[in-house]
Amino acid sequence: MHWRLRRLHYLLQRAANSMAQRGVRSTVSRIAQEFRRRPAQEAAWQLEALDAPFSPFALPNAVTPRVSVIIPTYGKLPYTLACLRSIARHGAQAPFEVIVVDDAASDEDVSPLQQIENLRLLRNPRNLGFGGSCNAGAAMARGEYLLFLNNDTQVTPGWLDELLACFDDARCGIAGSRLAYPDGRLQEAGAIVYANGEAWNYGRFEDRDDPRLLYRRDADYVSGAALMIDARLFASVGGFDPRYSPAYCEDMDLAFAVRAAGRRVIYQPASLVIHCEGVSSGVDPFVGVKQYQITNRAKFVEKWRGQLQRHPAPKTPVERALHHAAWRHLLIVDALAPDPTRDSGSLRLINIMKLIIDMGWRISFMPDNGRASTDEIALLGKLGVQTLCRPWAPSLATWLKREGSSLDAIMFCRHYVADPHMALARQFAPNAKLLFDTVDLHFLREQRAAEHTGNAALSRQAKLSRQRELSLIEASDVTFVVSPIEQALLAEQMTHARVELLSNVHELYGRAAGFAERRDLVFVGGFGHPPNEDAVHWLVTEVFPRVRQQNPLIQLHVIGDMPEAAQKRYASDGVLIHGRVPELTPWMNGCRIALAPLRYGAGVKGKVNMAMSHGLPVVGTSVAAEGMMFVDGVDILLADDADAFAAAILRLYDDEALWYRLSDAGLDNVRKYFSFEAARLTLQRVLD
């Protein structure tokens, strides 16, 4: 009876805490999720069978492992074998070794393990518990990083490499996986620790596809069921603290020790691990090893009392407690979710996001159309950006009413996105700095298109766009433009507005192949951008025939979204239409010249930056080169009529010395004007 009363009190306390932190509706939903009948396993994951007859198999063999996977075990052999088979099946790109630490189990539980090729088996002479076994495994590990993995887990593709990617950030000390139950329910997306030492497994039983759970972020701690740590850091903080023997609170304690050493604890949703929670220690907090949760929490509170004072008070709502650390909050709204294979504007925005996160901000992103694909959510999630999209997020107005007070800044991209939302942002986020990213000045592009085509209706549209854009610049705290030409234009017309240059941002890839190893021409640009459509038409119908007449062996590769009818119209002898491609590198490293035959437009041309970042010389028009600090014949070859453009292509195609001069100058131009460092200086001025 005493046990039953204690258990009832525990369950009622959990329910009360849930209502305080989640609300009544979410608590009822949470209880319903726990008791809803589900299949024993999520079919899509194709988990290893626990009852499969044993036959010897091999794990990957790494002579010099970068990661040591350490699996503590005590009995439960079928789970251990299933775990090891899943590792053998999925492997990893990084070299790794697997160490199983047997915590003084019986010989029959060890015999099959001794038959697994490349498995390193350590047998404890006496029972050391979870922390002691992990420490023993770490002592014999050869890897630069340690990945502690429960034996009742199964891994999925990317399980190890995605955790390792977190350490590209030198501040990362620990990275932990997204944990799910075999039936498909989410188990944990990082954890929150309250001021009284109580922990909250964020996301338990939530929809595992909810974008709230799919972006990389800092956590108070991550579960030791799948935890990677820098091996030297692990040794310097003393490993798992033996005061918590035999089990529980070691992973939470380790996270606090790592943070005290000045390093980050990161939850990485791209690493998915299936965890049969409770197999090792049960789920009842009052019997067996599980009861140490309660006693060890008291030890934890005693040890970390000072640090816990900075944590949220008990019953603080979960979403607020999740972000209790002092990261500033930026909301970005653009027309669509960014996709770098679609347009250069997407690549620019993604690289800007990387810089802002590196400056200590957290970012929420909302596509104005409310939609984001699984791949787009995952891409942003790997950066550390939360995607707000249907059906998981409300409208912008509703979201701002709820979250506006948490925002330190809001950035609207493009005038037609900013126009309907600017006043709303002022109303519900009065303390947020409002940033307007023009991407390029639409009215300037439309004005030039009208002049190029003689279209009176487009001219009127350009005047309306100018009024809208200038009024938005007036209403914003800071406006970003991509070109010094645009910055100078606005400086003349709006002397009191703060206009900052934030141009394209590119990694400097360097020249991967020389002149003699390359051939052909490449144009990159989708038809969703009208200047590109005009450029392809002019290139294919007027310029390229002149090139082929002189050199019939040269081929033209056209890359980018293009309607099927246009593909049929422009595909011809020597013209290869590829459409959108997942990766531009083969053409950047294999073609001899990149082309930018734009006859109107505005802003800075990403296609030119991209080519030059690979050391690929460019032939372009004066419009394509605008605002990029080029000198004709030094950084680029320029021509504005078909004969001159074709002549420039043929000249560069056969002049090896000129090709190398332009290649080197293009790389220098990107390094000087379009690098991450150049953009970082602007963002620091605006956001610090």
XYZ file of C-alpha atoms in Angstrom:
688
model
C 0.000 0.000 0.000
C 2.848 2.362 0.846
C 4.388 1.725 -2.592
C 1.038 2.316 -4.331
C 0.493 5.603 -2.506
C 3.972 6.798 -3.370
C 3.413 5.882 -7.002
C 0.034 7.647 -7.093
C 1.586 10.766 -5.544
C 4.358 10.640 -8.159
C 1.887 10.367 -11.059
C -0.291 13.205 -9.727
C 2.792 15.366 -9.307
C 3.802 14.653 -12.901
C 0.333 15.581 -14.117
C 0.372 18.838 -12.132
C 3.790 19.757 -13.482
C 2.670 18.958 -17.000
C -0.390 21.209 -16.710
C 1.784 24.046 -15.428
C 4.341 23.628 -18.174
C 2.214 22.429 -21.087
C -1.288 23.587 -20.259
C -4.398 21.442 -19.744
C -5.088 20.698 -23.396
C -1.525 19.584 -24.134
C -1.430 17.505 -20.948
C -4.601 15.629 -21.925
C -3.149 15.120 -25.398
C 0.099 13.862 -23.867
C -1.737 11.312 -21.681
C -3.766 10.144 -24.672
C -0.566 9.660 -26.691
C 0.941 7.512 -23.956
C -2.000 5.131 -23.854
C -2.861 5.099 -27.558
C -2.436 1.673 -29.102
C 0.429 1.620 -31.593
C 2.296 -1.074 -33.519
C 5.259 -2.514 -31.664
C 7.641 -1.126 -34.290
C 7.661 1.689 -36.814
C 7.706 -0.223 -40.123
C 9.687 2.451 -41.988
C 12.741 1.935 -39.786
C 13.233 -1.801 -40.496
C 14.714 -2.501 -37.078
C 16.893 -5.496 -36.353
C 14.928 -8.427 -34.937
C 15.651 -9.329 -31.321
C 14.925 -13.023 -31.889
C 17.166 -13.459 -34.944
C 19.436 -16.531 -34.621
C 23.018 -15.504 -33.990
C 25.614 -15.887 -36.694
C 29.004 -14.155 -36.632
C 29.328 -10.832 -38.473
C 31.882 -8.046 -38.800
C 31.908 -4.437 -37.684
C 33.810 -1.767 -39.653
C 37.545 -1.943 -39.093
C 39.311 1.363 -38.439
C 43.083 1.291 -37.956
C 43.047 4.870 -36.679
C 39.488 5.535 -35.486
C 38.281 9.102 -35.147
C 35.379 8.001 -32.936
C 35.230 5.301 -30.276
C 31.710 3.927 -29.765
C 31.426 2.656 -26.184
C 28.501 0.364 -25.306
C 28.124 -0.626 -21.621
C 26.172 -3.852 -21.126
C 24.849 -6.011 -18.338
C 22.953 -8.959 -19.764
C 20.165 -8.327 -22.323
C 22.257 -10.021 -25.024
C 19.538 -9.935 -27.768
C 19.385 -6.136 -27.488
C 23.169 -5.802 -27.606
C 23.403 -7.992 -30.712
C 20.595 -6.037 -32.432
C 22.411 -2.803 -31.611
C 25.673 -4.103 -33.062
C 23.952 -5.435 -36.200
C 22.387 -2.007 -36.775
C 25.857 -0.417 -36.480
C 27.270 -2.952 -38.945
C 24.401 -2.247 -41.374
C 24.527 1.552 -41.323
C 28.211 2.199 -40.617
C 29.488 5.790 -40.924
C 31.699 7.909 -43.146
C 34.043 8.711 -40.268
C 36.325 5.849 -39.168
C 35.209 4.394 -35.848
C 35.769 1.496 -33.474
C 33.235 -0.266 -31.243
C 34.007 -1.173 -27.632
C 31.540 -3.262 -25.631
C 32.079 -3.101 -21.869
C 30.569 -6.150 -20.196
C 29.745 -5.285 -16.596
C 30.465 -8.696 -15.073
C 27.659 -10.576 -16.808
C 27.621 -14.366 -17.324
C 29.880 -16.161 -19.827
C 26.932 -17.151 -22.005
C 26.124 -13.459 -22.501
C 29.675 -12.843 -23.699
C 30.340 -15.857 -25.933
C 28.543 -14.520 -29.065
C 30.224 -11.128 -28.666
C 33.637 -12.792 -28.876
C 32.711 -14.032 -32.368
C 32.021 -10.565 -33.817
C 34.915 -9.446 -35.985
C 36.547 -6.083 -35.137
C 34.615 -5.746 -31.867
C 36.758 -4.760 -28.883
C 35.384 -6.466 -25.764
C 36.239 -5.380 -22.232
C 35.022 -7.464 -19.263
C 34.854 -5.752 -15.888
C 36.116 -7.974 -13.055
C 33.267 -6.608 -10.908
C 30.087 -4.650 -11.494
C 30.930 -0.962 -11.993
C 27.519 0.391 -13.016
C 26.810 2.624 -16.010
C 29.287 5.410 -15.266
C 32.079 3.100 -14.174
C 31.696 0.942 -17.300
C 31.712 4.004 -19.540
C 34.847 5.313 -17.833
C 36.541 1.948 -18.267
C 35.659 1.911 -21.972
C 36.942 5.473 -22.381
C 40.268 4.483 -20.830
C 40.952 1.985 -23.644
C 39.435 4.089 -26.462
C 41.652 5.270 -29.323
C 39.290 7.808 -30.860
C 39.448 11.587 -30.759
C 35.762 11.505 -29.778
C 33.805 9.142 -27.544
C 30.247 8.108 -28.399
C 28.461 6.483 -25.458
C 25.609 4.296 -26.692
C 23.135 2.217 -24.684
C 22.953 -1.430 -25.632
C 19.154 -1.193 -25.980
C 19.446 1.174 -28.957
C 19.502 0.782 -32.721
C 21.109 3.350 -34.978
C 19.889 4.840 -38.273
C 21.711 6.384 -41.272
C 23.790 9.398 -40.245
C 23.704 8.478 -36.544
C 27.441 9.063 -35.976
C 28.432 11.519 -38.713
C 25.711 14.022 -37.798
C 26.864 14.079 -34.177
C 30.443 14.523 -35.306
C 29.386 17.475 -37.502
C 28.439 19.398 -34.345
C 32.129 19.518 -33.447
C 32.842 21.647 -36.517
C 31.941 24.340 -34.000
C 35.010 24.473 -31.770
C 32.774 25.441 -28.838
C 30.912 22.117 -28.920
C 31.749 19.797 -26.041
C 28.840 17.329 -26.139
C 26.407 16.359 -28.901
C 23.363 14.164 -28.350
C 20.946 12.353 -30.656
C 17.212 12.621 -31.170
C 15.788 9.558 -29.404
C 12.650 7.718 -30.477
C 10.759 4.650 -29.300
C 10.623 1.581 -31.580
C 6.921 2.293 -32.185
C 7.759 5.636 -33.816
C 6.967 8.023 -30.965
C 9.538 10.615 -30.033
C 11.301 9.950 -26.745
C 13.581 12.942 -26.272
C 14.770 16.035 -28.127
C 17.282 17.220 -25.547
C 16.389 17.970 -21.943
C 15.596 20.936 -19.717
C 16.834 21.197 -16.133
C 14.890 23.345 -13.691
C 16.299 25.225 -10.704
C 15.328 22.431 -8.309
C 17.266 19.834 -10.338
C 14.202 18.260 -11.931
C 14.635 17.347 -15.588
C 12.174 17.502 -18.464
C 12.666 15.392 -21.578
C 11.598 17.843 -24.267
C 9.279 16.515 -26.959
C 8.347 13.200 -25.356
C 5.500 11.538 -27.301
C 5.260 14.552 -29.629
C 5.057 14.266 -33.423
C 8.631 13.410 -34.417
C 8.219 15.422 -37.644
C 7.294 18.640 -35.825
C 9.891 21.303 -36.846
C 10.067 22.416 -33.179
C 12.014 19.214 -32.590
C 14.091 19.203 -35.762
C 16.604 21.993 -35.374
C 20.018 21.871 -33.749
C 20.207 23.867 -30.518
C 21.782 23.990 -27.093
C 20.249 21.786 -24.404
C 20.717 21.665 -20.653
C 21.774 18.063 -21.170
C 21.366 15.168 -23.599
C 20.736 11.563 -22.690
C 23.665 9.231 -22.131
C 21.811 6.733 -24.318
C 23.490 8.370 -27.342
C 26.049 11.003 -26.342
C 29.264 12.080 -28.096
C 32.003 14.040 -26.328
C 35.497 15.246 -27.092
C 37.776 12.593 -25.530
C 40.259 15.115 -24.105
C 37.424 17.138 -22.610
C 35.950 13.973 -21.068
C 39.258 13.247 -19.391
C 39.749 16.842 -18.226
C 36.376 16.972 -16.411
C 37.032 13.587 -14.784
C 34.654 11.452 -16.854
C 31.369 10.280 -15.364
C 31.281 11.182 -11.673
C 31.365 7.982 -9.535
C 29.183 9.610 -6.846
C 26.156 8.675 -9.001
C 26.960 4.945 -9.045
C 25.354 2.647 -10.016
C 23.258 4.782 -12.419
C 21.315 7.992 -13.185
C 22.190 11.683 -13.306
C 25.678 10.969 -14.707
C 24.781 12.393 -18.130
C 23.157 15.483 -16.607
C 26.182 16.008 -14.351
C 28.580 15.598 -17.289
C 26.717 18.252 -19.289
C 26.989 20.724 -16.402
C 30.707 19.985 -16.061
C 31.250 20.528 -19.782
C 29.386 23.844 -19.692
C 31.411 24.897 -16.641
C 34.496 24.276 -18.801
C 33.166 26.809 -21.328
C 31.857 24.360 -23.943
C 28.408 23.843 -25.479
C 25.973 20.930 -25.109
C 24.161 20.478 -28.423
C 21.054 18.504 -29.339
C 21.409 17.164 -32.907
C 18.082 15.993 -34.404
C 19.719 14.807 -37.635
C 21.179 11.916 -35.621
C 18.223 9.599 -34.933
C 18.675 6.685 -32.521
C 15.947 4.213 -31.585
C 15.954 3.541 -27.844
C 14.028 0.817 -26.039
C 13.835 2.877 -22.843
C 13.506 0.842 -19.688
C 15.051 -2.391 -20.962
C 18.155 -1.975 -18.830
C 16.666 -0.482 -15.683
C 12.882 -0.605 -15.977
C 10.602 2.414 -15.836
C 9.325 2.341 -12.238
C 11.124 5.050 -10.218
C 10.633 3.210 -6.915
C 12.196 -0.193 -7.614
C 15.530 -1.542 -8.880
C 18.241 0.681 -10.330
C 15.613 3.230 -11.401
C 15.122 4.313 -7.784
C 18.559 5.946 -7.900
C 17.019 8.683 -10.035
C 15.553 10.224 -6.887
C 18.535 9.827 -4.563
C 21.044 10.901 -7.190
C 19.080 14.015 -8.035
C 19.672 15.226 -4.464
C 23.412 14.677 -4.967
C 23.245 16.551 -8.238
C 21.479 19.542 -6.671
C 24.032 19.672 -3.893
C 26.931 19.673 -6.364
C 25.514 22.234 -8.833
C 23.473 24.487 -6.548
C 25.180 27.671 -7.790
C 24.647 26.943 -11.488
C 21.046 25.825 -10.932
C 20.152 29.284 -9.652
C 20.421 30.481 -13.264
C 17.955 27.863 -14.500
C 14.180 28.377 -14.839
C 11.980 27.989 -11.807
C 9.916 24.788 -11.479
C 6.684 24.847 -13.512
C 8.012 27.454 -15.936
C 6.235 26.722 -19.264
C 8.288 24.344 -21.345
C 8.735 26.512 -24.444
C 9.982 29.414 -22.319
C 12.250 27.182 -20.241
C 13.714 25.645 -23.397
C 15.378 28.943 -24.315
C 16.312 30.222 -20.882
C 19.943 30.743 -21.931
C 20.795 34.291 -22.977
C 20.667 33.761 -26.761
C 19.143 36.707 -28.594
C 16.193 35.857 -30.840
C 15.779 36.826 -34.511
C 12.728 36.113 -36.684
C 13.354 35.979 -40.443
C 10.453 36.021 -42.907
C 11.046 35.384 -46.604
C 8.731 34.465 -49.467
C 9.830 30.804 -49.576
C 11.933 28.429 -47.538
C 15.508 28.782 -48.832
C 16.812 26.144 -51.228
C 20.378 26.770 -52.447
C 19.809 24.560 -55.512
C 17.007 26.912 -56.612
C 18.552 30.394 -56.546
C 21.513 32.422 -55.325
C 19.277 34.398 -52.956
C 18.679 31.198 -50.977
C 22.414 30.541 -50.722
C 22.981 34.113 -49.531
C 20.271 33.830 -46.852
C 21.577 30.490 -45.576
C 25.104 31.864 -45.276
C 23.781 34.960 -43.479
C 21.967 32.643 -41.055
C 25.226 30.786 -40.367
C 26.953 34.046 -39.499
C 24.149 35.274 -37.230
C 24.024 31.985 -35.315
C 27.806 32.116 -34.922
C 27.321 35.559 -33.348
C 25.219 34.021 -30.563
C 21.672 34.435 -31.893
C 18.923 31.878 -32.299
C 16.797 32.128 -35.421
C 13.181 31.320 -36.153
C 12.325 31.297 -39.857
C 8.836 31.610 -41.366
C 8.187 31.187 -45.108
C 5.520 33.701 -46.095
C 3.634 31.043 -48.064
C 3.502 28.867 -44.929
C 5.056 25.843 -46.623
C 8.344 24.022 -46.162
C 9.342 20.575 -47.398
C 10.934 17.907 -45.231
C 14.291 18.562 -46.893
C 14.010 22.329 -46.382
C 13.157 21.876 -42.687
C 16.099 19.491 -42.299
C 18.492 21.866 -44.064
C 17.555 24.761 -41.775
C 17.530 22.428 -38.774
C 21.162 21.459 -39.385
C 22.066 25.138 -39.239
C 20.211 25.546 -35.938
C 17.180 27.354 -37.394
C 13.625 26.546 -36.325
C 11.146 26.513 -39.215
C 7.656 27.909 -38.554
C 5.362 26.388 -41.160
C 1.996 24.705 -41.581
C 0.532 22.622 -40.070
C 2.693 23.008 -36.962
C 2.918 26.789 -36.635
C 0.108 29.380 -36.579
C -0.106 32.472 -38.788
C 2.498 35.206 -38.373
C -0.021 37.429 -36.543
C -0.872 34.714 -34.022
C 2.770 33.760 -33.559
C 3.828 37.382 -32.996
C 1.089 37.890 -30.410
C 2.491 34.938 -28.486
C 6.236 35.286 -29.081
C 6.770 38.939 -30.040
C 8.085 39.907 -26.623
C 10.910 37.333 -26.997
C 12.233 38.888 -30.205
C 15.284 41.112 -30.330
C 15.121 41.615 -34.097
C 12.938 40.798 -37.111
C 14.198 40.641 -40.703
C 11.772 40.789 -43.626
C 13.195 39.761 -47.016
C 11.819 41.377 -50.202
C 9.424 44.294 -50.353
C 6.308 42.248 -51.122
C 6.930 40.176 -47.965
C 7.720 43.140 -45.720
C 4.886 45.393 -46.907
C 1.902 43.615 -45.254
C 3.791 42.654 -42.074
C 5.857 45.667 -41.021
C 3.109 47.394 -38.994
C 2.166 44.071 -37.364
C 5.757 43.605 -36.233
C 5.876 47.087 -34.721
C 2.670 46.366 -32.808
C 3.465 42.950 -31.336
C 7.271 43.126 -31.108
C 7.853 46.718 -30.019
C 11.355 46.021 -28.670
C 12.607 44.270 -31.803
C 14.909 45.999 -34.278
C 13.246 45.862 -37.718
C 15.536 44.904 -40.592
C 14.502 45.115 -44.250
C 16.547 42.967 -46.641
C 15.802 44.174 -50.163
C 17.651 41.157 -51.712
C 17.877 43.499 -54.682
C 15.978 46.708 -55.376
C 12.937 45.417 -57.220
C 11.974 48.796 -58.605
C 15.416 49.172 -60.206
C 15.189 45.761 -61.857
C 11.637 46.441 -63.073
C 12.610 49.883 -64.339
C 15.481 48.429 -66.370
C 13.252 45.640 -67.694
C 10.739 48.265 -68.835
C 13.491 50.203 -70.607
C 14.834 47.011 -72.209
C 11.435 45.863 -73.504
C 9.688 49.220 -73.963
C 6.807 47.941 -71.812
C 4.734 50.859 -70.472
C 2.805 48.677 -68.014
C 6.057 47.430 -66.505
C 7.245 51.022 -66.222
C 4.162 51.904 -64.188
C 4.726 48.812 -62.042
C 8.302 49.938 -61.380
C 7.059 53.306 -60.090
C 4.646 51.581 -57.685
C 7.395 49.249 -56.490
C 9.670 52.226 -55.895
C 7.065 53.900 -53.669
C 6.579 50.704 -51.659
C 10.281 49.981 -51.242
C 11.149 53.526 -50.215
C 8.323 53.597 -47.666
C 9.573 50.299 -46.202
C 13.100 51.669 -45.978
C 11.622 54.660 -44.152
C 9.787 52.396 -41.688
C 12.751 50.093 -40.998
C 15.533 50.548 -38.494
C 18.109 49.173 -40.948
C 17.916 48.301 -44.647
C 20.254 45.837 -46.366
C 21.226 46.131 -50.036
C 23.539 43.828 -51.981
C 25.251 46.354 -54.247
C 27.215 49.547 -53.571
C 25.414 50.981 -56.621
C 22.087 50.501 -54.825
C 23.527 51.849 -51.581
C 24.671 55.024 -53.351
C 21.314 55.384 -55.104
C 19.415 55.221 -51.798
C 21.894 57.555 -50.118
C 20.905 60.222 -52.659
C 17.167 59.682 -52.280
C 16.897 58.918 -48.537
C 19.661 60.740 -46.709
C 18.333 59.947 -43.216
C 17.800 56.188 -43.723
C 20.342 53.675 -42.449
C 21.302 51.538 -45.442
C 23.971 48.861 -45.003
C 25.775 46.841 -47.664
C 25.191 43.103 -47.111
C 26.134 41.464 -50.367
C 26.331 37.850 -51.477
C 28.209 35.520 -49.144
C 30.306 32.701 -50.599
C 32.740 30.111 -49.407
C 36.053 30.253 -51.230
C 36.309 26.775 -52.765
C 39.436 27.426 -54.833
C 40.451 26.101 -58.242
C 40.106 22.319 -58.277
C 41.220 21.782 -61.896
C 43.470 23.590 -64.315
C 42.915 25.005 -67.795
C 43.846 21.864 -69.739
C 41.521 19.632 -67.691
C 38.420 21.668 -68.552
C 36.146 22.163 -71.527
C 32.797 23.729 -72.497
C 30.717 26.641 -71.178
C 28.175 26.847 -68.354
C 25.273 29.181 -67.563
C 23.460 28.932 -64.204
C 20.070 30.554 -63.687
C 16.427 29.502 -63.342
C 13.513 30.892 -65.336
C 11.786 31.975 -62.110
C 13.901 35.131 -62.485
C 12.920 36.990 -65.715
C 16.428 38.359 -66.470
C 17.668 34.756 -66.643
C 14.995 33.806 -69.171
C 15.992 36.715 -71.398
C 19.668 35.824 -70.950
C 19.175 32.212 -72.067
C 17.193 33.306 -75.112
C 19.907 35.773 -76.186
C 22.704 33.335 -75.411
C 21.236 30.353 -77.282
C 19.808 32.198 -80.282
C 22.428 34.886 -80.929
C 25.678 34.382 -79.020
C 26.299 30.637 -78.980
C 25.730 30.078 -82.730
C 28.611 32.508 -83.357
C 30.791 30.502 -80.954
C 29.924 27.161 -82.576
C 30.632 28.554 -85.991
C 34.240 29.114 -84.962
C 34.632 26.065 -82.682
C 32.050 23.287 -83.240
C 33.488 21.201 -80.371
C 32.415 23.623 -77.630
C 29.216 22.690 -75.789
C 26.979 24.891 -73.619
C 25.548 23.551 -70.334
C 22.431 25.367 -69.094
C 21.547 24.714 -65.431
C 18.469 25.882 -63.533
C 14.698 25.485 -63.362
C 13.222 25.732 -66.836
C 9.700 24.828 -68.062
C 9.556 21.722 -70.220
C 8.443 23.706 -73.272
C 11.454 25.996 -72.946
C 13.783 23.021 -72.544
C 12.527 21.589 -75.840
C 12.789 24.993 -77.518
C 16.385 25.690 -76.506
C 17.916 22.201 -76.497
C 19.867 21.763 -79.715
C 23.145 20.500 -81.097
C 25.733 21.590 -78.561
C 23.215 23.007 -76.035
C 22.651 20.671 -73.062
C 19.757 21.567 -70.745
C 20.232 20.034 -67.279
C 17.454 21.727 -65.282
C 17.949 22.083 -61.548
C 20.832 20.001 -60.194
C 21.562 19.094 -56.558
C 25.203 20.170 -56.770
C 26.962 22.668 -59.063
C 30.493 21.498 -58.262
C 30.918 19.121 -61.266
C 30.299 22.007 -63.678
C 32.242 24.570 -61.638
C 35.249 22.238 -61.665
C 34.809 20.807 -65.164
C 33.820 23.698 -67.441
C 36.320 26.201 -68.813
C 34.191 29.381 -68.773
C 31.078 30.554 -66.894
C 28.726 32.916 -68.731
C 26.603 35.785 -67.393
C 24.811 37.231 -70.476
C 22.300 39.347 -68.506
C 20.848 42.300 -70.409
C 18.918 43.817 -67.505
C 18.523 43.305 -63.744
C 19.680 44.703 -60.437
C 21.764 43.701 -57.463
C 24.846 41.489 -57.400
C 24.811 38.308 -59.459
C 25.284 35.137 -57.452
C 26.096 33.122 -60.558
C 29.188 35.281 -61.079
C 30.293 35.008 -57.430
C 29.733 31.264 -57.427
C 31.870 30.685 -60.521
C 34.684 32.885 -59.240
C 34.646 31.196 -55.814
C 35.643 28.014 -57.707
C 38.330 29.809 -59.702
C 36.202 29.614 -62.870
C 36.661 32.694 -65.107
C 33.581 34.568 -66.304
C 32.485 36.318 -69.481
C 29.597 38.656 -68.731
C 27.789 41.830 -69.610
C 28.204 45.173 -67.879
C 24.833 44.584 -66.169
C 26.072 41.248 -64.796
C 29.204 42.911 -63.425
C 27.476 45.892 -61.801
C 28.473 46.633 -58.221
C 31.128 43.909 -58.083
C 34.280 46.034 -58.308
C 35.484 44.411 -61.539
C 37.951 45.719 -64.087
C 37.376 44.449 -67.623
C 40.262 42.248 -68.703
C 41.587 41.966 -65.135
C 38.798 40.206 -63.176
C 36.341 39.405 -65.987
C 35.784 39.820 -69.724
C 32.864 42.133 -70.535
C 30.797 42.513 -73.703
C 27.290 43.818 -74.405
C 26.567 42.772 -78.000
C 26.446 39.283 -79.490
C 29.545 39.590 -81.695
C 31.723 40.961 -78.900
C 30.374 38.449 -76.377
C 31.130 35.498 -78.670
C 34.588 36.916 -79.447
C 35.368 37.229 -75.721
C 34.358 33.593 -75.152
C 36.547 32.336 -78.010
C 39.499 34.460 -76.883
C 39.385 33.211 -73.295
C 38.698 29.619 -74.334
C 42.085 29.361 -76.098
C 44.263 31.743 -74.036
C 45.678 29.751 -71.114
C 47.657 32.651 -69.618
C 44.614 34.952 -69.652
C 42.490 32.169 -68.166
C 44.785 31.799 -65.150
C 44.993 35.579 -64.620
C 41.210 35.887 -64.543
C 40.888 32.796 -62.341
C 43.263 34.211 -59.721
C 41.686 37.678 -59.844
C 38.188 36.247 -59.454
C 39.201 34.321 -56.351
C 40.743 37.496 -54.899
C 37.549 39.442 -55.640
C 35.379 36.946 -53.775
C 37.821 36.877 -50.880
C 37.817 40.657 -50.584
C 34.188 41.611 -51.189
C 31.950 38.526 -50.937
C 33.449 36.387 -48.177
C 31.956 35.442 -44.840
C 34.293 37.891 -43.137
C 33.037 40.838 -45.204
C 29.413 40.008 -44.344
C 30.260 39.384 -40.686
C 31.517 42.957 -40.280
C 28.193 44.360 -41.517
C 26.108 42.052 -39.334
C 28.182 42.882 -36.284
C 27.623 46.598 -36.825
C 23.878 46.068 -37.087
C 23.192 43.316 -34.537
C 25.760 43.742 -31.789
